[in-house]
Amino acid sequence: RFEEIAGVVPVTVRWEDGGSRYCELTAPQSLELGPEITQEADLADLAWSLCLEDTDLVTAVHHPRVASVGLPFLCVEVGNRAALARAWLRKERWDEISGRVGCGSVHVYTRDGGGPQYAARCRMFMGTGTVREDPATGSANCALAGLLATCEPQASGTFAYRITQGVEMNRPSELFASVDKLDGAVASVRIGGHCVNVAEGQILVD
């Protein structure tokens, strides 16, 4: 278990054939859905802040909306991988939008994932700090998976989403999200992926 600002995060580690490890965490908080961007002028403003055209944004399933399972992200769907590749955050405009929706980060995704096995390809941009884009964001993809599950027509069930992120950074990552939904409400969200050691160390305690 990891103790994070958002709460205690349970993590399951599974050793698989060939010695690979699969780690999966359960989101520490229930899904919360926040403000939506629905007006044409505001959508155009958001598109410009992401270096995109108005027509790149997709609102057939949901409008750009804040979702959180501990950290809030504005989830924005675009039409294809070409639009996703063009996306970048114009910080000077994003700061004003961020203040309006109460969210500092934007998670842009497309259902054009690069193959039928992928539910989405994503990019996550941060408006603050020195790191502007992240190659694999568990908190953002948990929030996205929860939002997508609320849009599923079934009132109850478990929904699985295979997601890629970091491709445009040349740091491709693959994440597996699953959502339990009961009577129309999201009950729990999990996300995991295969891991490899890149560093190790020791802490010596007297």
PDB file of C-alpha atoms in Angstrom:
ATOM      1  CA  ARG A   1       0.000   0.000   0.000  1.00  0.00           C
ATOM      2  CA  PHE A   2       1.214   3.499  -0.859  1.00  0.00           C
ATOM      3  CA  GLU A   3       0.142   6.410   1.309  1.00  0.00           C
ATOM      4  CA  GLU A   4      -0.450   9.318  -1.068  1.00  0.00           C
ATOM      5  CA  ILE A   5      -1.976  12.772  -0.624  1.00  0.00           C
ATOM      6  CA  ALA A   6      -5.147  11.434  -2.261  1.00  0.00           C
ATOM      7  CA  GLY A   7      -5.308   8.520   0.222  1.00  0.00           C
ATOM      8  CA  VAL A   8      -4.046   4.973   0.666  1.00  0.00           C
ATOM      9  CA  VAL A   9      -3.437   3.286  -2.699  1.00  0.00           C
ATOM     10  CA  PRO A  10      -3.557  -0.547  -2.730  1.00  0.00           C
ATOM     11  CA  VAL A  11      -1.115  -2.085  -5.227  1.00  0.00           C
ATOM     12  CA  THR A  12      -1.162  -5.686  -6.434  1.00  0.00           C
ATOM     13  CA  VAL A  13       2.049  -7.199  -7.849  1.00  0.00           C
ATOM     14  CA  ARG A  14       1.836 -10.336  -9.970  1.00  0.00           C
ATOM     15  CA  TRP A  15       4.747 -12.354 -11.356  1.00  0.00           C
ATOM     16  CA  GLU A  16       3.978 -13.808 -14.767  1.00  0.00           C
ATOM     17  CA  ASP A  17       5.568 -16.334 -17.118  1.00  0.00           C
ATOM     18  CA  GLY A  18       9.096 -15.367 -18.102  1.00  0.00           C
ATOM     19  CA  GLY A  19       9.651 -13.425 -14.877  1.00  0.00           C
ATOM     20  CA  SER A  20       7.832 -10.254 -15.909  1.00  0.00           C
ATOM     21  CA  ARG A  21       5.913  -8.296 -13.287  1.00  0.00           C
ATOM     22  CA  TYR A  22       2.472  -6.795 -13.598  1.00  0.00           C
ATOM     23  CA  CYS A  23       1.505  -4.096 -11.101  1.00  0.00           C
ATOM     24  CA  GLU A  24      -2.033  -2.799 -10.643  1.00  0.00           C
ATOM     25  CA  LEU A  25      -3.284  -0.047  -8.365  1.00  0.00           C
ATOM     26  CA  THR A  26      -6.787   0.750  -7.194  1.00  0.00           C
ATOM     27  CA  ALA A  27      -7.786   4.411  -7.250  1.00  0.00           C
ATOM     28  CA  PRO A  28      -7.886   5.833  -3.714  1.00  0.00           C
ATOM     29  CA  GLN A  29     -11.056   7.894  -4.178  1.00  0.00           C
ATOM     30  CA  SER A  30     -14.430   7.484  -5.831  1.00  0.00           C
ATOM     31  CA  LEU A  31     -14.919   8.978  -9.279  1.00  0.00           C
ATOM     32  CA  GLU A  32     -15.944  12.629  -9.199  1.00  0.00           C
ATOM     33  CA  LEU A  33     -17.110  14.413 -12.336  1.00  0.00           C
ATOM     34  CA  GLY A  34     -16.641  18.170 -12.483  1.00  0.00           C
ATOM     35  CA  PRO A  35     -17.322  21.040 -14.884  1.00  0.00           C
ATOM     36  CA  GLU A  36     -17.968  20.487 -18.585  1.00  0.00           C
ATOM     37  CA  ILE A  37     -17.071  22.757 -21.496  1.00  0.00           C
ATOM     38  CA  THR A  38     -20.144  22.869 -23.738  1.00  0.00           C
ATOM     39  CA  GLN A  39     -20.421  26.317 -25.342  1.00  0.00           C
ATOM     40  CA  GLU A  40     -19.077  26.731 -28.894  1.00  0.00           C
ATOM     41  CA  ALA A  41     -16.947  29.747 -28.014  1.00  0.00           C
ATOM     42  CA  ASP A  42     -15.434  27.942 -25.024  1.00  0.00           C
ATOM     43  CA  LEU A  43     -14.739  24.816 -27.106  1.00  0.00           C
ATOM     44  CA  ALA A  44     -12.980  26.945 -29.720  1.00  0.00           C
ATOM     45  CA  ASP A  45     -10.950  28.571 -26.950  1.00  0.00           C
ATOM     46  CA  LEU A  46      -9.978  25.149 -25.588  1.00  0.00           C
ATOM     47  CA  ALA A  47      -8.996  23.907 -29.057  1.00  0.00           C
ATOM     48  CA  TRP A  48      -6.767  26.949 -29.578  1.00  0.00           C
ATOM     49  CA  SER A  49      -5.137  26.418 -26.176  1.00  0.00           C
ATOM     50  CA  LEU A  50      -4.259  22.869 -27.357  1.00  0.00           C
ATOM     51  CA  CYS A  51      -2.896  24.089 -30.745  1.00  0.00           C
ATOM     52  CA  LEU A  52      -5.842  22.375 -32.460  1.00  0.00           C
ATOM     53  CA  GLU A  53      -8.743  23.311 -34.723  1.00  0.00           C
ATOM     54  CA  ASP A  54     -12.313  23.412 -33.451  1.00  0.00           C
ATOM     55  CA  THR A  55     -13.135  20.461 -35.700  1.00  0.00           C
ATOM     56  CA  ASP A  56     -10.483  18.295 -34.002  1.00  0.00           C
ATOM     57  CA  LEU A  57     -12.544  18.105 -30.808  1.00  0.00           C
ATOM     58  CA  VAL A  58     -15.099  15.279 -30.492  1.00  0.00           C
ATOM     59  CA  THR A  59     -18.177  15.729 -28.305  1.00  0.00           C
ATOM     60  CA  ALA A  60     -20.445  12.899 -29.505  1.00  0.00           C
ATOM     61  CA  VAL A  61     -20.016  10.825 -26.319  1.00  0.00           C
ATOM     62  CA  HIS A  62     -19.062  13.521 -23.810  1.00  0.00           C
ATOM     63  CA  HIS A  63     -17.969  17.146 -23.813  1.00  0.00           C
ATOM     64  CA  PRO A  64     -14.555  18.048 -22.397  1.00  0.00           C
ATOM     65  CA  ARG A  65     -15.055  17.346 -18.705  1.00  0.00           C
ATOM     66  CA  VAL A  66     -13.110  17.311 -15.466  1.00  0.00           C
ATOM     67  CA  ALA A  67     -12.831  13.851 -13.905  1.00  0.00           C
ATOM     68  CA  SER A  68     -10.964  12.779 -10.784  1.00  0.00           C
ATOM     69  CA  VAL A  69     -10.240   9.736  -8.632  1.00  0.00           C
ATOM     70  CA  GLY A  70      -7.874  11.756  -6.427  1.00  0.00           C
ATOM     71  CA  LEU A  71      -6.383  14.247  -8.887  1.00  0.00           C
ATOM     72  CA  PRO A  72      -8.518  16.224 -11.380  1.00  0.00           C
ATOM     73  CA  PHE A  73      -7.897  16.185 -15.152  1.00  0.00           C
ATOM     74  CA  LEU A  74      -9.817  17.811 -17.969  1.00  0.00           C
ATOM     75  CA  CYS A  75     -10.526  14.882 -20.322  1.00  0.00           C
ATOM     76  CA  VAL A  76     -10.732  15.970 -23.967  1.00  0.00           C
ATOM     77  CA  GLU A  77     -11.476  13.660 -26.896  1.00  0.00           C
ATOM     78  CA  VAL A  78     -10.008  14.381 -30.347  1.00  0.00           C
ATOM     79  CA  GLY A  79     -10.862  12.733 -33.645  1.00  0.00           C
ATOM     80  CA  ASN A  80      -7.698  10.843 -34.574  1.00  0.00           C
ATOM     81  CA  ARG A  81      -4.015  10.209 -33.899  1.00  0.00           C
ATOM     82  CA  ALA A  82      -2.969  13.002 -36.275  1.00  0.00           C
ATOM     83  CA  ALA A  83      -4.807  15.542 -34.125  1.00  0.00           C
ATOM     84  CA  LEU A  84      -3.353  14.009 -30.974  1.00  0.00           C
ATOM     85  CA  ALA A  85       0.156  14.326 -32.427  1.00  0.00           C
ATOM     86  CA  ARG A  86      -0.397  18.046 -33.138  1.00  0.00           C
ATOM     87  CA  ALA A  87      -1.620  18.805 -29.626  1.00  0.00           C
ATOM     88  CA  TRP A  88       0.479  20.964 -27.328  1.00  0.00           C
ATOM     89  CA  LEU A  89      -0.410  23.256 -24.455  1.00  0.00           C
ATOM     90  CA  ARG A  90      -0.400  27.017 -25.019  1.00  0.00           C
ATOM     91  CA  LYS A  91       0.218  27.833 -21.394  1.00  0.00           C
ATOM     92  CA  GLU A  92      -0.829  31.480 -21.560  1.00  0.00           C
ATOM     93  CA  ARG A  93      -4.350  30.495 -22.695  1.00  0.00           C
ATOM     94  CA  TRP A  94      -4.587  27.302 -20.698  1.00  0.00           C
ATOM     95  CA  ASP A  95      -4.024  29.188 -17.427  1.00  0.00           C
ATOM     96  CA  GLU A  96      -7.300  31.074 -17.891  1.00  0.00           C
ATOM     97  CA  ILE A  97      -9.254  27.925 -18.845  1.00  0.00           C
ATOM     98  CA  SER A  98      -7.650  26.052 -15.959  1.00  0.00           C
ATOM     99  CA  GLY A  99      -8.891  28.667 -13.514  1.00  0.00           C
ATOM    100  CA  ARG A 100     -12.433  28.382 -14.862  1.00  0.00           C
ATOM    101  CA  VAL A 101     -12.680  24.589 -14.616  1.00  0.00           C
ATOM    102  CA  GLY A 102     -10.602  24.259 -11.434  1.00  0.00           C
ATOM    103  CA  CYS A 103      -8.116  21.830 -12.944  1.00  0.00           C
ATOM    104  CA  GLY A 104      -4.397  22.232 -13.735  1.00  0.00           C
ATOM    105  CA  SER A 105      -3.866  19.317 -16.142  1.00  0.00           C
ATOM    106  CA  VAL A 106      -5.485  18.203 -19.401  1.00  0.00           C
ATOM    107  CA  HIS A 107      -5.710  14.607 -20.641  1.00  0.00           C
ATOM    108  CA  VAL A 108      -6.222  14.510 -24.416  1.00  0.00           C
ATOM    109  CA  TYR A 109      -7.203  11.203 -25.996  1.00  0.00           C
ATOM    110  CA  THR A 110      -8.480   9.616 -29.182  1.00  0.00           C
ATOM    111  CA  ARG A 111     -10.348   6.369 -29.718  1.00  0.00           C
ATOM    112  CA  ASP A 112      -8.171   5.948 -32.822  1.00  0.00           C
ATOM    113  CA  GLY A 113      -5.732   3.947 -30.726  1.00  0.00           C
ATOM    114  CA  GLY A 114      -3.691   2.336 -33.489  1.00  0.00           C
ATOM    115  CA  GLY A 115      -5.429  -1.052 -33.487  1.00  0.00           C
ATOM    116  CA  PRO A 116      -8.705  -2.691 -32.464  1.00  0.00           C
ATOM    117  CA  GLN A 117      -7.161  -3.866 -29.178  1.00  0.00           C
ATOM    118  CA  TYR A 118      -6.679  -0.274 -27.976  1.00  0.00           C
ATOM    119  CA  ALA A 119      -9.538   1.735 -26.517  1.00  0.00           C
ATOM    120  CA  ALA A 120      -7.566   4.980 -26.559  1.00  0.00           C
ATOM    121  CA  ARG A 121      -4.253   6.720 -27.162  1.00  0.00           C
ATOM    122  CA  CYS A 122      -3.551   9.599 -24.791  1.00  0.00           C
ATOM    123  CA  ARG A 123      -1.333  12.553 -23.975  1.00  0.00           C
ATOM    124  CA  MET A 124      -1.297  14.277 -20.585  1.00  0.00           C
ATOM    125  CA  PHE A 125      -0.167  17.916 -20.335  1.00  0.00           C
ATOM    126  CA  MET A 126       0.549  19.836 -17.136  1.00  0.00           C
ATOM    127  CA  GLY A 127       0.151  23.587 -16.910  1.00  0.00           C
ATOM    128  CA  THR A 128       2.596  23.972 -14.034  1.00  0.00           C
ATOM    129  CA  GLY A 129       6.083  22.736 -13.214  1.00  0.00           C
ATOM    130  CA  THR A 130       9.070  21.989 -15.424  1.00  0.00           C
ATOM    131  CA  VAL A 131       7.691  18.683 -16.776  1.00  0.00           C
ATOM    132  CA  ARG A 132       5.027  19.583 -19.354  1.00  0.00           C
ATOM    133  CA  GLU A 133       4.059  16.088 -20.567  1.00  0.00           C
ATOM    134  CA  ASP A 134       4.027  12.687 -18.898  1.00  0.00           C
ATOM    135  CA  PRO A 135       4.500   9.353 -20.745  1.00  0.00           C
ATOM    136  CA  ALA A 136       2.305   7.213 -18.455  1.00  0.00           C
ATOM    137  CA  THR A 137      -0.171   8.714 -16.007  1.00  0.00           C
ATOM    138  CA  GLY A 138      -2.089   6.298 -13.819  1.00  0.00           C
ATOM    139  CA  SER A 139      -4.207   8.959 -12.126  1.00  0.00           C
ATOM    140  CA  ALA A 140      -5.246  10.538 -15.437  1.00  0.00           C
ATOM    141  CA  ASN A 141      -6.123   7.250 -17.098  1.00  0.00           C
ATOM    142  CA  CYS A 142      -8.065   6.099 -14.036  1.00  0.00           C
ATOM    143  CA  ALA A 143     -10.104   9.300 -14.288  1.00  0.00           C
ATOM    144  CA  LEU A 144     -10.586   8.792 -18.033  1.00  0.00           C
ATOM    145  CA  ALA A 145     -11.619   5.156 -17.604  1.00  0.00           C
ATOM    146  CA  GLY A 146     -14.153   6.157 -14.968  1.00  0.00           C
ATOM    147  CA  LEU A 147     -15.578   8.823 -17.267  1.00  0.00           C
ATOM    148  CA  LEU A 148     -15.776   6.388 -20.194  1.00  0.00           C
ATOM    149  CA  ALA A 149     -17.528   3.809 -18.007  1.00  0.00           C
ATOM    150  CA  THR A 150     -20.188   6.334 -17.023  1.00  0.00           C
ATOM    151  CA  CYS A 151     -20.864   6.804 -20.736  1.00  0.00           C
ATOM    152  CA  GLU A 152     -21.365   3.067 -21.329  1.00  0.00           C
ATOM    153  CA  PRO A 153     -25.055   2.240 -21.825  1.00  0.00           C
ATOM    154  CA  GLN A 154     -24.995  -0.702 -19.396  1.00  0.00           C
ATOM    155  CA  ALA A 155     -25.952   0.211 -15.837  1.00  0.00           C
ATOM    156  CA  SER A 156     -23.753  -2.476 -14.277  1.00  0.00           C
ATOM    157  CA  GLY A 157     -20.685  -4.471 -15.273  1.00  0.00           C
ATOM    158  CA  THR A 158     -16.908  -4.442 -15.469  1.00  0.00           C
ATOM    159  CA  PHE A 159     -15.400  -2.465 -18.340  1.00  0.00           C
ATOM    160  CA  ALA A 160     -11.817  -2.895 -19.547  1.00  0.00           C
ATOM    161  CA  TYR A 161      -9.785  -0.312 -21.470  1.00  0.00           C
ATOM    162  CA  ARG A 162      -6.352  -0.891 -22.995  1.00  0.00           C
ATOM    163  CA  ILE A 163      -4.623   2.468 -23.339  1.00  0.00           C
ATOM    164  CA  THR A 164      -1.381   3.719 -24.883  1.00  0.00           C
ATOM    165  CA  GLN A 165       0.414   6.893 -23.858  1.00  0.00           C
ATOM    166  CA  GLY A 166       3.801   8.485 -24.451  1.00  0.00           C
ATOM    167  CA  VAL A 167       4.054   7.424 -28.111  1.00  0.00           C
ATOM    168  CA  GLU A 168       4.533  11.013 -29.301  1.00  0.00           C
ATOM    169  CA  MET A 169       7.348  11.434 -26.720  1.00  0.00           C
ATOM    170  CA  ASN A 170       9.151   8.318 -27.987  1.00  0.00           C
ATOM    171  CA  ARG A 171       8.434   6.770 -24.580  1.00  0.00           C
ATOM    172  CA  PRO A 172       5.543   4.424 -25.429  1.00  0.00           C
ATOM    173  CA  SER A 173       3.638   2.981 -22.498  1.00  0.00           C
ATOM    174  CA  GLU A 174       0.738   0.551 -22.292  1.00  0.00           C
ATOM    175  CA  LEU A 175      -1.789   0.645 -19.474  1.00  0.00           C
ATOM    176  CA  PHE A 176      -4.749  -1.564 -18.632  1.00  0.00           C
ATOM    177  CA  ALA A 177      -7.701   0.055 -16.871  1.00  0.00           C
ATOM    178  CA  SER A 178     -10.777  -1.675 -15.505  1.00  0.00           C
ATOM    179  CA  VAL A 179     -13.883  -0.160 -13.974  1.00  0.00           C
ATOM    180  CA  ASP A 180     -16.624  -1.735 -11.872  1.00  0.00           C
ATOM    181  CA  LYS A 181     -19.993  -0.074 -12.369  1.00  0.00           C
ATOM    182  CA  LEU A 182     -23.075  -0.803 -10.288  1.00  0.00           C
ATOM    183  CA  ASP A 183     -26.561   0.589 -10.848  1.00  0.00           C
ATOM    184  CA  GLY A 184     -25.260   3.404 -13.024  1.00  0.00           C
ATOM    185  CA  ALA A 185     -22.467   4.518 -10.677  1.00  0.00           C
ATOM    186  CA  VAL A 186     -18.746   3.777 -10.825  1.00  0.00           C
ATOM    187  CA  ALA A 187     -17.827   1.650  -7.810  1.00  0.00           C
ATOM    188  CA  SER A 188     -14.051   1.238  -8.310  1.00  0.00           C
ATOM    189  CA  VAL A 189     -11.313   1.934 -10.848  1.00  0.00           C
ATOM    190  CA  ARG A 190      -8.032   0.046 -11.316  1.00  0.00           C
ATOM    191  CA  ILE A 191      -5.060   0.552 -13.597  1.00  0.00           C
ATOM    192  CA  GLY A 192      -1.926  -1.472 -14.181  1.00  0.00           C
ATOM    193  CA  GLY A 193       0.850  -2.408 -16.536  1.00  0.00           C
ATOM    194  CA  HIS A 194       3.937  -4.528 -16.992  1.00  0.00           C
ATOM    195  CA  CYS A 195       7.066  -3.262 -15.284  1.00  0.00           C
ATOM    196  CA  VAL A 196      10.826  -3.645 -15.569  1.00  0.00           C
ATOM    197  CA  ASN A 197      13.563  -2.633 -13.143  1.00  0.00           C
ATOM    198  CA  VAL A 198      15.402   0.536 -14.131  1.00  0.00           C
ATOM    199  CA  ALA A 199      17.082   1.262 -10.785  1.00  0.00           C
ATOM    200  CA  GLU A 200      17.375  -0.122  -7.288  1.00  0.00           C
ATOM    201  CA  GLY A 201      18.705   1.015  -3.946  1.00  0.00           C
ATOM    202  CA  GLN A 202      18.758   0.453  -0.212  1.00  0.00           C
ATOM    203  CA  ILE A 203      17.751   2.492   2.817  1.00  0.00           C
ATOM    204  CA  LEU A 204      19.720   1.588   5.941  1.00  0.00           C
ATOM    205  CA  VAL A 205      17.903   2.146   9.236  1.00  0.00           C
ATOM    206  CA  ASP A 206      19.860   2.086  12.515  1.00  0.00           C
TER     207      ASP A 206
END
